[in-house]
Structure formats: structure tokens, C-alpha cells
PDB file of C-alpha atoms in Angstrom:
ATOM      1  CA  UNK A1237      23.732 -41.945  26.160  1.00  0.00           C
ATOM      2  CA  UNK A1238      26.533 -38.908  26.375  1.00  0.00           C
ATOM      3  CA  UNK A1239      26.738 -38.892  22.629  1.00  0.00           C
ATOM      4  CA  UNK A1240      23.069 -38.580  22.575  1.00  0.00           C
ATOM      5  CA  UNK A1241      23.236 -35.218  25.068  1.00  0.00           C
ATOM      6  CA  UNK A1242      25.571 -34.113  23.053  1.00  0.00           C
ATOM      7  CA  UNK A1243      24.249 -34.884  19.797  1.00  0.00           C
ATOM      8  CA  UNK A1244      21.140 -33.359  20.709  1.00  0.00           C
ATOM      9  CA  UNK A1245      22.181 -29.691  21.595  1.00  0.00           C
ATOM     10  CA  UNK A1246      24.575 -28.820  18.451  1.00  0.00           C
ATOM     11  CA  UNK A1247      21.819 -30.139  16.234  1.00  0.00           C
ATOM     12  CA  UNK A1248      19.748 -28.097  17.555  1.00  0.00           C
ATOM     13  CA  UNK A1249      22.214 -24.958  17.682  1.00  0.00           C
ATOM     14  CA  UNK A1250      23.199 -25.654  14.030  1.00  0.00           C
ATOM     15  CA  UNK A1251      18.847 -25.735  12.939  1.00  0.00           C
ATOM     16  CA  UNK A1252      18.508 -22.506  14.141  1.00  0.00           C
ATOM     17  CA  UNK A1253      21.964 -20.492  13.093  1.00  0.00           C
ATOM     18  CA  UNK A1254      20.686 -21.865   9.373  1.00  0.00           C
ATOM     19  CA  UNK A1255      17.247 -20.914   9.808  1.00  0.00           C
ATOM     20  CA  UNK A1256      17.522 -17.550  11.427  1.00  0.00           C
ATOM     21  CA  UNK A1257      19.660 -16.472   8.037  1.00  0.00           C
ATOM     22  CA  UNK A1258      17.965 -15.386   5.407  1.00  0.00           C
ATOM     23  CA  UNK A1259      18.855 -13.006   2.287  1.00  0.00           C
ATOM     24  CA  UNK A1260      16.191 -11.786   0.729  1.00  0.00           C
ATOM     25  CA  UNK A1261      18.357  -8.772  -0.835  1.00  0.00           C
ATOM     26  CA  UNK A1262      17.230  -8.838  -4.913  1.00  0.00           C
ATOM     27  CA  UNK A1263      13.497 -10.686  -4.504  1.00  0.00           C
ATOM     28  CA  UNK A1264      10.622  -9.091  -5.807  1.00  0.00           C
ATOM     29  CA  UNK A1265       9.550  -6.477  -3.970  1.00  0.00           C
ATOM     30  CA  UNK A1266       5.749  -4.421  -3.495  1.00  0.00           C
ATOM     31  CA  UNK A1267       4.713  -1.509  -2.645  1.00  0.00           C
ATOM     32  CA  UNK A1268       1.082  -0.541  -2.163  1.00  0.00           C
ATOM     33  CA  UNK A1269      -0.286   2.670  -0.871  1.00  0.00           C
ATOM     34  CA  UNK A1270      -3.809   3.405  -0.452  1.00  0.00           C
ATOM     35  CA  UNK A1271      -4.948   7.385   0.210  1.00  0.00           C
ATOM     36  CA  UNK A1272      -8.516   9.013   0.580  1.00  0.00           C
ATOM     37  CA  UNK A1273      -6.573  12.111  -1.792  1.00  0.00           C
ATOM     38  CA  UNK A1274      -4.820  11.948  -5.325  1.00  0.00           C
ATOM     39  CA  UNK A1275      -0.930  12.230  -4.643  1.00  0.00           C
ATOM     40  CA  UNK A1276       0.584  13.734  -7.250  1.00  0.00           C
ATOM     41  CA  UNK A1277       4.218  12.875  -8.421  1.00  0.00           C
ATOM     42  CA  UNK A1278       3.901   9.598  -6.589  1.00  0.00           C
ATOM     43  CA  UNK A1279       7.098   7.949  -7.404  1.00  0.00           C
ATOM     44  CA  UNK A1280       9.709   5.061  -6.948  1.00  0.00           C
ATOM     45  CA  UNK A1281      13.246   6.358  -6.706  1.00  0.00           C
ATOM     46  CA  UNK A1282      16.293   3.743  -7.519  1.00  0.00           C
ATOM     47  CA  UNK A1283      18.061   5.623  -5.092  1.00  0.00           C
ATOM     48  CA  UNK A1284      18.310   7.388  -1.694  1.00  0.00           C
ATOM     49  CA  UNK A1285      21.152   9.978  -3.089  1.00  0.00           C
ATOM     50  CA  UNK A1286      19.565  13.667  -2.254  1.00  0.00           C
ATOM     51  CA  UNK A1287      19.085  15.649  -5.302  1.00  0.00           C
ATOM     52  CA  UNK A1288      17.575  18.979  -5.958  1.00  0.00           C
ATOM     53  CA  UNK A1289      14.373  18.271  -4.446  1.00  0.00           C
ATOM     54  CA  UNK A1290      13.729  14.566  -5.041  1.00  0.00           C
ATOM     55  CA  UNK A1291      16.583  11.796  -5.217  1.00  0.00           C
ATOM     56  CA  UNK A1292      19.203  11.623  -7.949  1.00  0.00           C
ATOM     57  CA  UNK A1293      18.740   8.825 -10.274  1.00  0.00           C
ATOM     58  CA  UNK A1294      15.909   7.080 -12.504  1.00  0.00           C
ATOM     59  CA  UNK A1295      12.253   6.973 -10.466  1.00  0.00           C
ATOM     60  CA  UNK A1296       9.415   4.905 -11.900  1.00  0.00           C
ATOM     61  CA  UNK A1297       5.637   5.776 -11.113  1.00  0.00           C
ATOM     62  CA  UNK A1298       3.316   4.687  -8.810  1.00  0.00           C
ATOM     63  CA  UNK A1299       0.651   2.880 -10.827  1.00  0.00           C
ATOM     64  CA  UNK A1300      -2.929   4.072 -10.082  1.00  0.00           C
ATOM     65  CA  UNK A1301      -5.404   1.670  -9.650  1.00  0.00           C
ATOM     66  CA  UNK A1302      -8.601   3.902  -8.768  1.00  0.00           C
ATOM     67  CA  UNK A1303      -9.953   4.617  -5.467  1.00  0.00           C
ATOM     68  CA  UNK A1304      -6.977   6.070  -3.815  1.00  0.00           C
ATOM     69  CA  UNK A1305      -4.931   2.949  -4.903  1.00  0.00           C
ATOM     70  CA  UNK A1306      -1.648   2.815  -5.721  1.00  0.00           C
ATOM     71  CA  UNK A1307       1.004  -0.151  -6.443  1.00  0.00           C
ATOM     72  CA  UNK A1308       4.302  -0.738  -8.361  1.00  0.00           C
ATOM     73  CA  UNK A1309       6.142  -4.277  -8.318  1.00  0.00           C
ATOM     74  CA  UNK A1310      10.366  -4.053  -8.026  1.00  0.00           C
ATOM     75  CA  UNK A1311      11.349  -7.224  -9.896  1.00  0.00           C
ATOM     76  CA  UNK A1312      13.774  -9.686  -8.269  1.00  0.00           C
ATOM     77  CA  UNK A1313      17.476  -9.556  -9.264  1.00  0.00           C
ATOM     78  CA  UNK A1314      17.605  -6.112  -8.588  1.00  0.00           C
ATOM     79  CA  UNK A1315      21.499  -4.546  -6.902  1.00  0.00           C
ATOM     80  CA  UNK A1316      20.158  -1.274  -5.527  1.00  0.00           C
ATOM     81  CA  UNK A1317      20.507  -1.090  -1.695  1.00  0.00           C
ATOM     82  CA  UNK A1318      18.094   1.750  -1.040  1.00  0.00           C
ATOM     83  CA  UNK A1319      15.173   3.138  -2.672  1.00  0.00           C
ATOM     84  CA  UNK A1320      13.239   6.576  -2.175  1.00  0.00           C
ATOM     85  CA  UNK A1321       9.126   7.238  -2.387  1.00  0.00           C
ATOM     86  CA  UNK A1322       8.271  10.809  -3.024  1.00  0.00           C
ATOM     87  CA  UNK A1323       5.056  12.453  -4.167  1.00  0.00           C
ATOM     88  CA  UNK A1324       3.305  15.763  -3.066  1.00  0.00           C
ATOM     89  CA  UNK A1325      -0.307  15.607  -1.068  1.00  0.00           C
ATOM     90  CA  UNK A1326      -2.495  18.671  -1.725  1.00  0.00           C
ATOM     91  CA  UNK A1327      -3.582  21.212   0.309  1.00  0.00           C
ATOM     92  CA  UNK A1328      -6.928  20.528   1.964  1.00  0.00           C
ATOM     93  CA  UNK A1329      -9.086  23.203   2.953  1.00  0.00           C
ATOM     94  CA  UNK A1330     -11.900  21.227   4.495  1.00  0.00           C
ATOM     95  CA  UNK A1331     -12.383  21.902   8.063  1.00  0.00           C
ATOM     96  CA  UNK A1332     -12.648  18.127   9.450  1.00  0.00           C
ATOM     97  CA  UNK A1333     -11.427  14.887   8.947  1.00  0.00           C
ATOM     98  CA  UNK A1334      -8.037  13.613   8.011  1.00  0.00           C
ATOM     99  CA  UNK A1335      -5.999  12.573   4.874  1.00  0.00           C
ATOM    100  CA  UNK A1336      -4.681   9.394   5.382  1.00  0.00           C
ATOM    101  CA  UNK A1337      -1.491   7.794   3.758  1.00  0.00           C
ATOM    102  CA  UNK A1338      -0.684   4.179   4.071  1.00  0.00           C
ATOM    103  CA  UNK A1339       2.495   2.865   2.596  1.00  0.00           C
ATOM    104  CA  UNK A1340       3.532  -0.919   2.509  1.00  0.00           C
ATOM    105  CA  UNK A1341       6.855  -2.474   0.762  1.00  0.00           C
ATOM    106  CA  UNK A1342       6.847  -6.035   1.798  1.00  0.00           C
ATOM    107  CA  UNK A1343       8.772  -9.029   0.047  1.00  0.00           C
ATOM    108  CA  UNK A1344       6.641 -10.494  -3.039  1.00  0.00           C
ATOM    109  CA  UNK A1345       6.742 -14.521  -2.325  1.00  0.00           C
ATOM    110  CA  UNK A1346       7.560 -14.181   1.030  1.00  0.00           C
ATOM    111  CA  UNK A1347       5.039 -11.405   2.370  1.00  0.00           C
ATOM    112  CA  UNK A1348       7.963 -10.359   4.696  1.00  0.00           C
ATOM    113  CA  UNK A1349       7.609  -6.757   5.596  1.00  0.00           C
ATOM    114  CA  UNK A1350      10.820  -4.088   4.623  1.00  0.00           C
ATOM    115  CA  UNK A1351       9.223  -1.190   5.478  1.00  0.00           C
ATOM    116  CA  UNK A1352       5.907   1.286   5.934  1.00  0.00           C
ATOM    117  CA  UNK A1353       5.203   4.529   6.341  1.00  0.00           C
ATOM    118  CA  UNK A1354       1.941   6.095   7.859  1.00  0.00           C
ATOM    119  CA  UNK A1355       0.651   9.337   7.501  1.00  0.00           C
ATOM    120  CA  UNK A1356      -2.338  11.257   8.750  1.00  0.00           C
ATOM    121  CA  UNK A1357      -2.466  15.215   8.229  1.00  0.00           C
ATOM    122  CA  UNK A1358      -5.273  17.206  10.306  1.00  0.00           C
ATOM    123  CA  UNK A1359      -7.378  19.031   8.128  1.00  0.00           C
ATOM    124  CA  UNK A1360      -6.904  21.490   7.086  1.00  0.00           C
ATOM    125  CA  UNK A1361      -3.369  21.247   5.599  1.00  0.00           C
ATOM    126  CA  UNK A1362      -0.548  22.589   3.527  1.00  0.00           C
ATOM    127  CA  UNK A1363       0.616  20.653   0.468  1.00  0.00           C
ATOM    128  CA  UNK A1364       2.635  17.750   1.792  1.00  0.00           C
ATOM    129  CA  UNK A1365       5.738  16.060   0.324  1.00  0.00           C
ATOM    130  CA  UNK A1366       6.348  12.237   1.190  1.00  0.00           C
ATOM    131  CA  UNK A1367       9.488  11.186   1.159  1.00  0.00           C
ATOM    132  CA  UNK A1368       9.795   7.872   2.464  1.00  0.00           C
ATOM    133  CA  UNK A1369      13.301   6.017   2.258  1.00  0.00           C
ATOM    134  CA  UNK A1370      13.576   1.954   2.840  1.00  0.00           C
ATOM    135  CA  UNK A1371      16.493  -0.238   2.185  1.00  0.00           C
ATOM    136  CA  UNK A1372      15.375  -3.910   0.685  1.00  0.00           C
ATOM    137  CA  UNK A1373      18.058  -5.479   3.241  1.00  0.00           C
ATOM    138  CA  UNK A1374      15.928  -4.787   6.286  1.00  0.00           C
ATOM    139  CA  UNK A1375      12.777  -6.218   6.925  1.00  0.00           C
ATOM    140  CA  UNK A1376      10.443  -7.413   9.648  1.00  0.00           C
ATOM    141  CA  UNK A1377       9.120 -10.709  10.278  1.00  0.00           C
TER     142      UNK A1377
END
């Protein structure tokens, strides 16, 4: 009966310390963004280094898949720790409404979330630079 009691707790203990760690660092990765404006430059950065006006190293494009949607796939096995999405928003001289810019990067398989970024500019607006930093080893679940 003791053994039991004891047995009990540090299975219990040792179920959740395994389960509670995960590394997800080098799975696939998404991003999706979805606008109601073009964003021009709209790019994936393999690096959070600050360069002369966008990050230092080699940056991929956003594909565009019509309708103010955008999406690019990091494949898994990849060592970078951080990762940089710029691109520039128009100016918008209309007098009401909002431009609206959703960002998602969430694990492929997994669907756990590393990081999003949500913009809304009042119109009427400047030109707008995003520049949205995550790092693959945080996430939400």
C-alpha cells in the first residue's frame, strides 16, 4: 500500500517533466499574412543582425497568393535562431477605414504558434515599414 503512494506521485511527476519538454527548434515553420493593401518588399530575413535598413544576411520573398495573401514555408532542419519580416506599406490617402496587417508564424505539423504581429494604421497614413522579428525557439501553446 506505501509503495503504491509512493509509486503513484513520481510517476506522475516524471509524465509531466517529459511531456512539458518539447524542442521544436528546426521543424517546418509558416508564415501567412493576409493585408487589404499590396506590401511591397515583403520579405523573410535569415537573420535578426541590423543592417543598413533591413537585416544583414540572405531574405527570401513572401509568396503572393492574390487577395492580400501572402505565405512562405521555412523547411525543417533549419540552425538559424532568429528570423526578421520586413516590407514597406504604402501611403494611403483615403480618409476612412484602416489597413490591416495580420502576421502568423506557427509550427507546420504541430500548428504551435512562435509568433504574430498585428497591425492596423488609421487612414490616412505615411508609408509604413514592418519589421517584425521572431525567434523559432519560442512559441505559444
Amino acid at each position: 500500500m506505501i509503495n503504491k503512494l509512493l509509486f503513484i506521485p513520481i510517476f506522475l511527476m516524471l509524465l509531466t517533466a517529459t511531456s512539458c519538454k518539447k524542442d521544436l527548434t528546426g521543424n517546418a515553420i509558416t508564415i501567412q499574412a493576409n493585408t487589404n493593401v499590396p506590401v511591397n518588399y515583403f520579405y523573410l530575413y535569415e537573420s535578426c543582425e541590423p543592417g543598413p535598413g533591413y537585416p544583414l544576411g540572405a531574405f527570401y520573398p513572401l509568396e503572393n497568393n492574390g487577395n492580400g495573401n501572402y505565405s512562405y514555408q521555412i523547411a525543417s532542419g533549419y540552425e538559424n535562431n532568429c528570423f526578421t519580416i520586413t516590407g514597406d506599406v504604402p501611403a494611403n490617402n483615403d480618409t476612412f477605414g484602416k489597413t490591416i496587417i495580420d502576421i502568423d508564424v506557427f509550427y507546420t505539423e504541430e500548428g504551435n504558434v512562435v509568433g504574430f504581429q498585428d497591425i492596423e494604421l488609421q487612414r490616412p497614413h505615411g508609408e509604413y515599414r514592418i519589421f517584425y522579428e521572431f525567434r523559432p525557439d519560442t512559441y505559444l501553446e
